Amino acid sequence: MTRLIVAGGGGGDAVAAAVLDRALYGRGAGDDRALYGRGAGDDRAVVLTYAWDRLLVDPVPGPRAAADFTGLRALTPNVYAVPADGKPVAPAGSTLPRLAAELPHTFALLDPHHGVEGMVRQLEELIEHLAPASVDLLDVGGDILAHGDEPTLRSPLGDALSLAACAQVNAEIRLLVAGPGLDGELPVEVLHERLERVVHTLTAGDVAPIGPVMEWHPSEATGMLTAAARGVRGLCEVRDAGLTIPLTDDGAVVHEADLDTAFRRNRLAGAIADTTGLAEAEWHCREICGYSEIDYEREKAARSGAAPEGPFRPRAVLAGVTRFAEEARARGVSHTTFRRLTEVLGLNGVQRADLRALLIGTQPERYDAPLWRL
């Protein structure tokens, strides 16, 4: 029986969708081979997700369209699956082909370049094609429950686009929030006022199958979700801005929320509901939020492009990590992500893997997978 999970923000939400598929719909505890092996048949979800990765992976700002890939497989006239042998057109990058290679799910491309109207069309086509037994909209962290103009929001547009599209589809769609507060965009106490029943609490067994994926995938929120499910607790520093996120028991919980209420609450989602282009949706985002996250990516890409890149120097890197750890511990921080370390040290996306291998190879006792303990 086919299921459809919409990864509301793309990126790590697509990985979390694979976890939720097994945790909520799996055929039994410990049945990893059935759902994550290559002989799993058709009993796994189709994950509809943006190809919208951080600049460490994709140096081109904003989400990718179907035209930015080669080797896609048409599912419907407007929806394409990204297979393992699909390739982003240089200089763009994408985590989706590797996800398709390492997980048995079908990853379908959610393309916002024709606005919310285009996304509604994609959803309706895919639902008609699949006739899924269930449709879930998943967000890790919970910023999809925002009003859309809170000053703490960092990436409101992607979630608002997904929310606006799902709210207009003539199908029953359940809104799920995993790890409330792990994206650091809304206070946990505000989120709990907007969340409904607990659907599931993730365990180490639930996230074990994606352990190899989180070894290379840069998502910080899904990384913390994985760590929380494994029992890691403390205070984690993330992003280039050094935001701190508590790792608590609540970080492994999956809640249901009311989709229609979330849509009515979100000013940005309401404003972009009838858009026919991404630029139009961005304009509304600037008007309501004061910025667009794609503008931020453009500015950051321009700064990165102007900065010279040097060779990877292990001794200097270890010294830099030691200095950062001392300063972070003084702030009460216990953990960080490899993405945070990569940006603090001025390394590039390729060197992130070198950094990770160096640290785990020299100080394995500090690796609280997939986080680094300071």
C-alpha atoms as one frame of an Amber mdcrd trajectory, in Angstrom:
protein
   0.000   0.000   0.000   1.587   3.261  -1.122   1.862   6.179   1.269   2.780
   9.785   0.515   4.807  11.963   2.881   5.417  15.606   1.987   8.697  16.832
   3.472   7.555  20.349   4.309  10.937  22.056   4.310  12.931  19.695   2.124
  16.496  18.875   3.206  16.494  16.874   6.432  12.696  16.644   6.465  13.046
  14.115   3.633  15.318  11.956   5.801  12.951  12.285   8.751  10.115  11.203
   6.459  11.905   7.888   5.916  12.166   7.462   9.697   8.499   8.289  10.235
   7.440   5.931   7.487   8.982   3.017   9.333   8.052   4.194  12.836   4.372
   4.873  12.059   3.640   2.395   9.315   6.264  -0.359   9.683   5.272  -3.996
   9.706   6.648  -4.651  13.139   9.435  -3.836  15.552  12.862  -4.825  14.347
  11.681  -5.366  10.761  14.457  -3.222   9.275  15.197  -5.618   6.454  11.613
  -5.517   5.237  11.428  -1.731   5.051  15.050  -0.722   4.490  16.442  -3.629
   2.526  16.433  -3.832  -1.240  13.800  -6.553  -1.232  11.148  -4.385   0.346
   8.718  -4.431  -2.536   6.400  -1.450  -2.756   5.601  -1.140   0.940   7.306
   2.170   1.574   6.341   5.804   1.218   6.869   8.117  -1.683   8.542  11.226
  -0.233   7.685  14.480  -2.018  10.408  16.993  -1.213  12.185  20.102  -2.381
  15.692  19.843  -3.772  16.725  22.741  -1.558  20.000  22.110   0.222  22.323
  24.287   2.247  25.083  26.115   0.421  27.599  23.598   1.766  25.952  21.110
  -0.608  24.417  23.301  -3.296  26.231  26.581  -3.984  23.298  27.846  -6.064
  20.755  29.736  -3.878  17.135  28.600  -3.717  15.400  25.344  -4.642  16.182
  23.324  -7.738  13.665  22.722 -10.521  13.313  19.600 -12.643  15.346  21.314
 -15.361  18.284  21.478 -12.918  18.675  17.675 -13.051  19.438  15.042 -15.629
  18.115  11.495 -15.422  14.831  12.209 -13.657  11.953   9.753 -14.026   8.477
  11.113 -14.814   5.774   9.978 -12.397   3.083  12.363 -13.696   3.187  15.228
 -16.218   4.481  17.609 -13.511   6.135  15.332 -10.941   9.500  13.648 -11.346
  11.281  11.085  -9.201  14.963  11.691  -8.453  16.679   8.297  -8.880  20.084
   7.274  -7.613  21.636   7.949 -11.028  19.992  11.369 -11.360  22.478  14.220
 -11.389  22.150  17.942 -10.643  23.386  20.142 -13.456  26.632  21.831 -12.415
  27.272  23.993 -10.509  24.161  22.932  -8.567  24.307  20.154  -5.996  21.703
  17.954  -4.322  21.482  15.309  -1.606  18.499  13.610  -3.271  20.327  11.214
  -5.627  22.413   9.864  -2.749  19.307   9.518  -0.576  17.679   7.551  -3.391
  20.752   5.316  -3.530  20.852   4.628   0.211  17.160   4.460   1.125  14.457
   2.360  -0.571  11.927   5.169  -0.794  10.994   7.051  -3.940  12.011  10.698
  -3.642   9.807  12.892  -5.833  10.682  16.485  -6.612   8.478  19.232  -5.170
   9.105  22.195  -7.469   7.902  25.651  -6.282   8.961  27.591  -9.363   5.341
  27.874 -10.532   4.227  29.059  -7.116   1.674  27.427  -4.866  -0.678  26.836
  -7.784   1.981  24.702  -9.437   2.606  22.799  -6.194  -1.110  22.105  -5.764
  -1.136  20.720  -9.303   1.833  18.461  -8.508   0.200  17.173  -5.330  -3.116
  16.493  -7.013  -1.453  14.651  -9.883   0.639  12.532  -7.525  -2.295  11.678
  -5.271  -4.375  10.666  -8.282  -1.483   8.586  -9.631  -0.593   6.849  -6.364
  -4.019   6.614  -4.684  -2.097   6.576  -1.377  -3.477   5.001   1.752  -2.315
   8.056   3.716  -0.874  11.515   3.098   1.244  13.261   5.746   2.875  16.688
   5.747   5.979  16.530   7.953   8.002  19.339   9.489  10.970  18.842  11.805
  11.085  21.573  14.447   7.664  23.156  14.008   8.247  26.478  12.244   5.409
  25.490   9.937   3.116  26.460  12.855   4.291  30.075  12.849   2.284  33.174
  12.026   4.933  33.749   9.397   6.245  37.094  10.625   7.949  36.193  13.937
  11.417  37.764  14.276  12.940  34.415  15.248  12.030  32.745  11.946  14.949
  32.000   9.625  13.345  30.007   6.814   9.606  30.750   6.605   9.110  30.526
   2.842   9.662  26.816   2.183   7.301  25.658   4.923   4.693  28.287   4.023
   4.695  27.120   0.402   4.172  23.497   1.453   1.498  24.430   3.978  -0.420
  26.582   1.506  -0.332  23.862  -1.145  -1.400  21.019   1.165  -4.217  23.110
   2.637  -5.760  23.527  -0.814  -5.575  19.927  -1.998  -8.830  17.985  -2.003
  -7.490  15.142   0.121  -7.157  14.280   3.788  -3.657  15.347   4.841  -2.303
  14.989   8.347   0.187  17.578   9.615   3.002  16.112  11.744   5.692  17.967
  13.703   8.742  15.999  14.840  11.095  17.301  17.510   9.341  20.547  18.508
  11.822  23.403  18.738  14.766  21.626  17.123  14.889  24.152  14.290  15.251
  26.974  16.835  12.682  29.171  15.131   9.743  29.189  17.584   9.844  28.849
  21.388   8.891  25.381  22.547   6.218  26.774  24.879   4.539  28.517  21.917
   4.693  25.336  19.856   3.067  23.253  22.568   0.059  25.562  22.537  -0.400
  24.702  18.853   0.341  20.986  18.938  -2.215  18.260  19.457  -1.844  14.616
  20.405   1.453  12.750  20.545   1.651  10.362  17.614   4.925   8.640  18.448
   8.114   9.002  20.456  11.138   8.052  18.403  13.600   5.532  19.790  17.166
   4.591  18.962  15.755   1.651  17.007  13.579   3.949  14.912  16.522   6.083
  13.776  19.120   3.310  13.467  18.390   2.654   9.754  19.270   6.253   8.820
  22.481   6.242  10.855  24.638   5.849   7.710  22.752   8.704   6.016  23.331
  11.072   8.923  27.053  10.364   8.634  27.075  12.593   5.549  23.781  14.496
   5.398  24.198  18.099   6.644  20.742  18.626   8.186  21.146  20.003  11.688
  17.503  19.682  12.827  17.200  16.055  11.700  20.642  15.377  13.139  19.448
  16.616  16.524  16.212  14.624  16.127  18.326  11.518  15.564  20.551  12.316
  18.543  17.564  12.983  20.815  16.026   9.644  19.833  19.337   8.002  20.784
  19.225   9.614  24.226  21.712  12.454  23.720  20.917  15.370  26.046  22.481
  18.792  26.513  22.690  22.118  24.664  23.634  22.074  20.978  25.042  25.059
  19.069  24.074  25.210  15.393  24.132  27.350  12.240  26.527  30.069  11.240
  24.871  32.379  13.799  25.579  30.024  16.718  21.979  29.394  17.789  21.645
  27.112  20.830  19.055  24.309  20.935  18.245  22.256  24.073  18.352  18.485
  23.549  15.565  17.174  25.795  13.163  14.237  25.967  10.742  16.325  23.909
  13.187  16.363  21.012  12.239  12.817  20.031   8.455  13.315  20.107   6.207
  13.461  17.037   2.981  15.453  17.398  -0.032  15.956  15.209  -1.298  19.493
  14.508  -4.395  20.773  12.740  -3.546  21.586   9.119  -6.418  24.005   8.472
  -5.730  25.926  11.681  -2.044  26.160  10.821  -2.900  27.530   7.381  -5.319
  30.125   8.749  -2.750  31.207  11.340   0.122  31.608   8.898  -0.048  35.046
   7.250   2.632  34.186   4.717   0.943  30.950   3.662  -2.328  32.818   3.141
  -0.667  35.559   1.120   1.076  33.159  -1.273  -1.800  30.702  -1.671  -2.629
  31.771  -5.239   0.879  32.556  -6.473   2.004  31.260  -9.859   5.748  31.842
  -9.526   8.505  31.604  -6.935   9.535  35.238  -7.430   5.976  36.294  -6.599
   6.040  34.190  -3.415   9.391  35.741  -2.490   7.910  39.222  -2.877   5.173
  38.378  -0.365   7.799  36.910   1.975   9.763  40.157   1.928   6.589  42.180
   2.534   5.424  40.083   5.494   8.691  38.824   7.009  11.019  41.595   5.912
  13.284  39.188   4.025  13.375  36.001   1.998  15.639  33.115   2.942  16.676
  32.910  -0.702  17.943  36.497  -0.438  19.987  35.411   2.567  21.389  32.509
   0.559  22.247  34.871  -2.305  24.111  37.197   0.043  25.926  34.338   1.756
  26.870  32.759  -1.582  28.298  36.090  -2.737  30.372  36.373   0.442  31.602
  32.792   0.132  32.488  33.295  -3.513  34.631  36.278  -2.619  36.519  34.464
   0.141  39.650  32.505  -0.820  39.656  28.783  -0.006  42.791  27.275   1.446
  44.003  23.684   1.826  42.821  21.460   4.644  45.448  21.661   7.389  44.724
  19.048  10.098  46.912  20.599  12.801  45.374  24.048  12.351  41.889  22.553
  12.197  42.365  20.656  15.479  43.647  23.809  17.149  40.624  25.746  15.865
  38.224  23.100  17.149  39.911  23.184  20.565  39.536  26.973  20.782  35.911
  26.800  19.708  35.154  24.015  22.213  36.633  25.998  25.095  34.617  29.092
  24.191  31.415  27.105  23.616  31.689  25.217  26.911  32.028  28.572  28.673
  28.633  29.452  27.156  27.142  26.229  28.553  27.145  24.422  25.202  27.667
  20.649  25.291  27.330  19.673  21.610  27.573  21.075  18.122  27.091  19.945
  14.535  29.723  19.339  11.901  28.047  21.979   9.787  28.559  24.523  12.572
  32.203  23.520  12.948  32.730  23.679   9.193  31.450  27.246   9.020  33.219
  28.421  12.197  36.532  27.187  10.793  35.941  28.704   7.363  35.988  25.347
   5.575  34.011  24.438   2.477  31.466  21.703   1.861  34.023  19.202   0.571
  36.281  19.801   3.574  33.391  19.049   5.924  34.006  15.348   5.281  37.729
  15.807   5.997  36.906  17.588   9.254  34.538  14.860  10.323  36.988  12.058
   9.550  39.794  13.884  11.376  37.791  14.487  14.549  36.232  11.039  14.769
  39.569   9.432  13.951  41.469  11.315  16.657  38.790  11.723  19.362  36.154
   9.014  18.812  34.930   9.262  22.397  33.447  12.698  21.606  31.259  11.493
  18.747  27.628  11.403  19.938  26.317  10.402  16.524  25.609  12.451  14.556
  26.720  15.343  16.833  30.109  16.338  18.250  30.396  16.537  22.034  32.449
  19.455  23.223
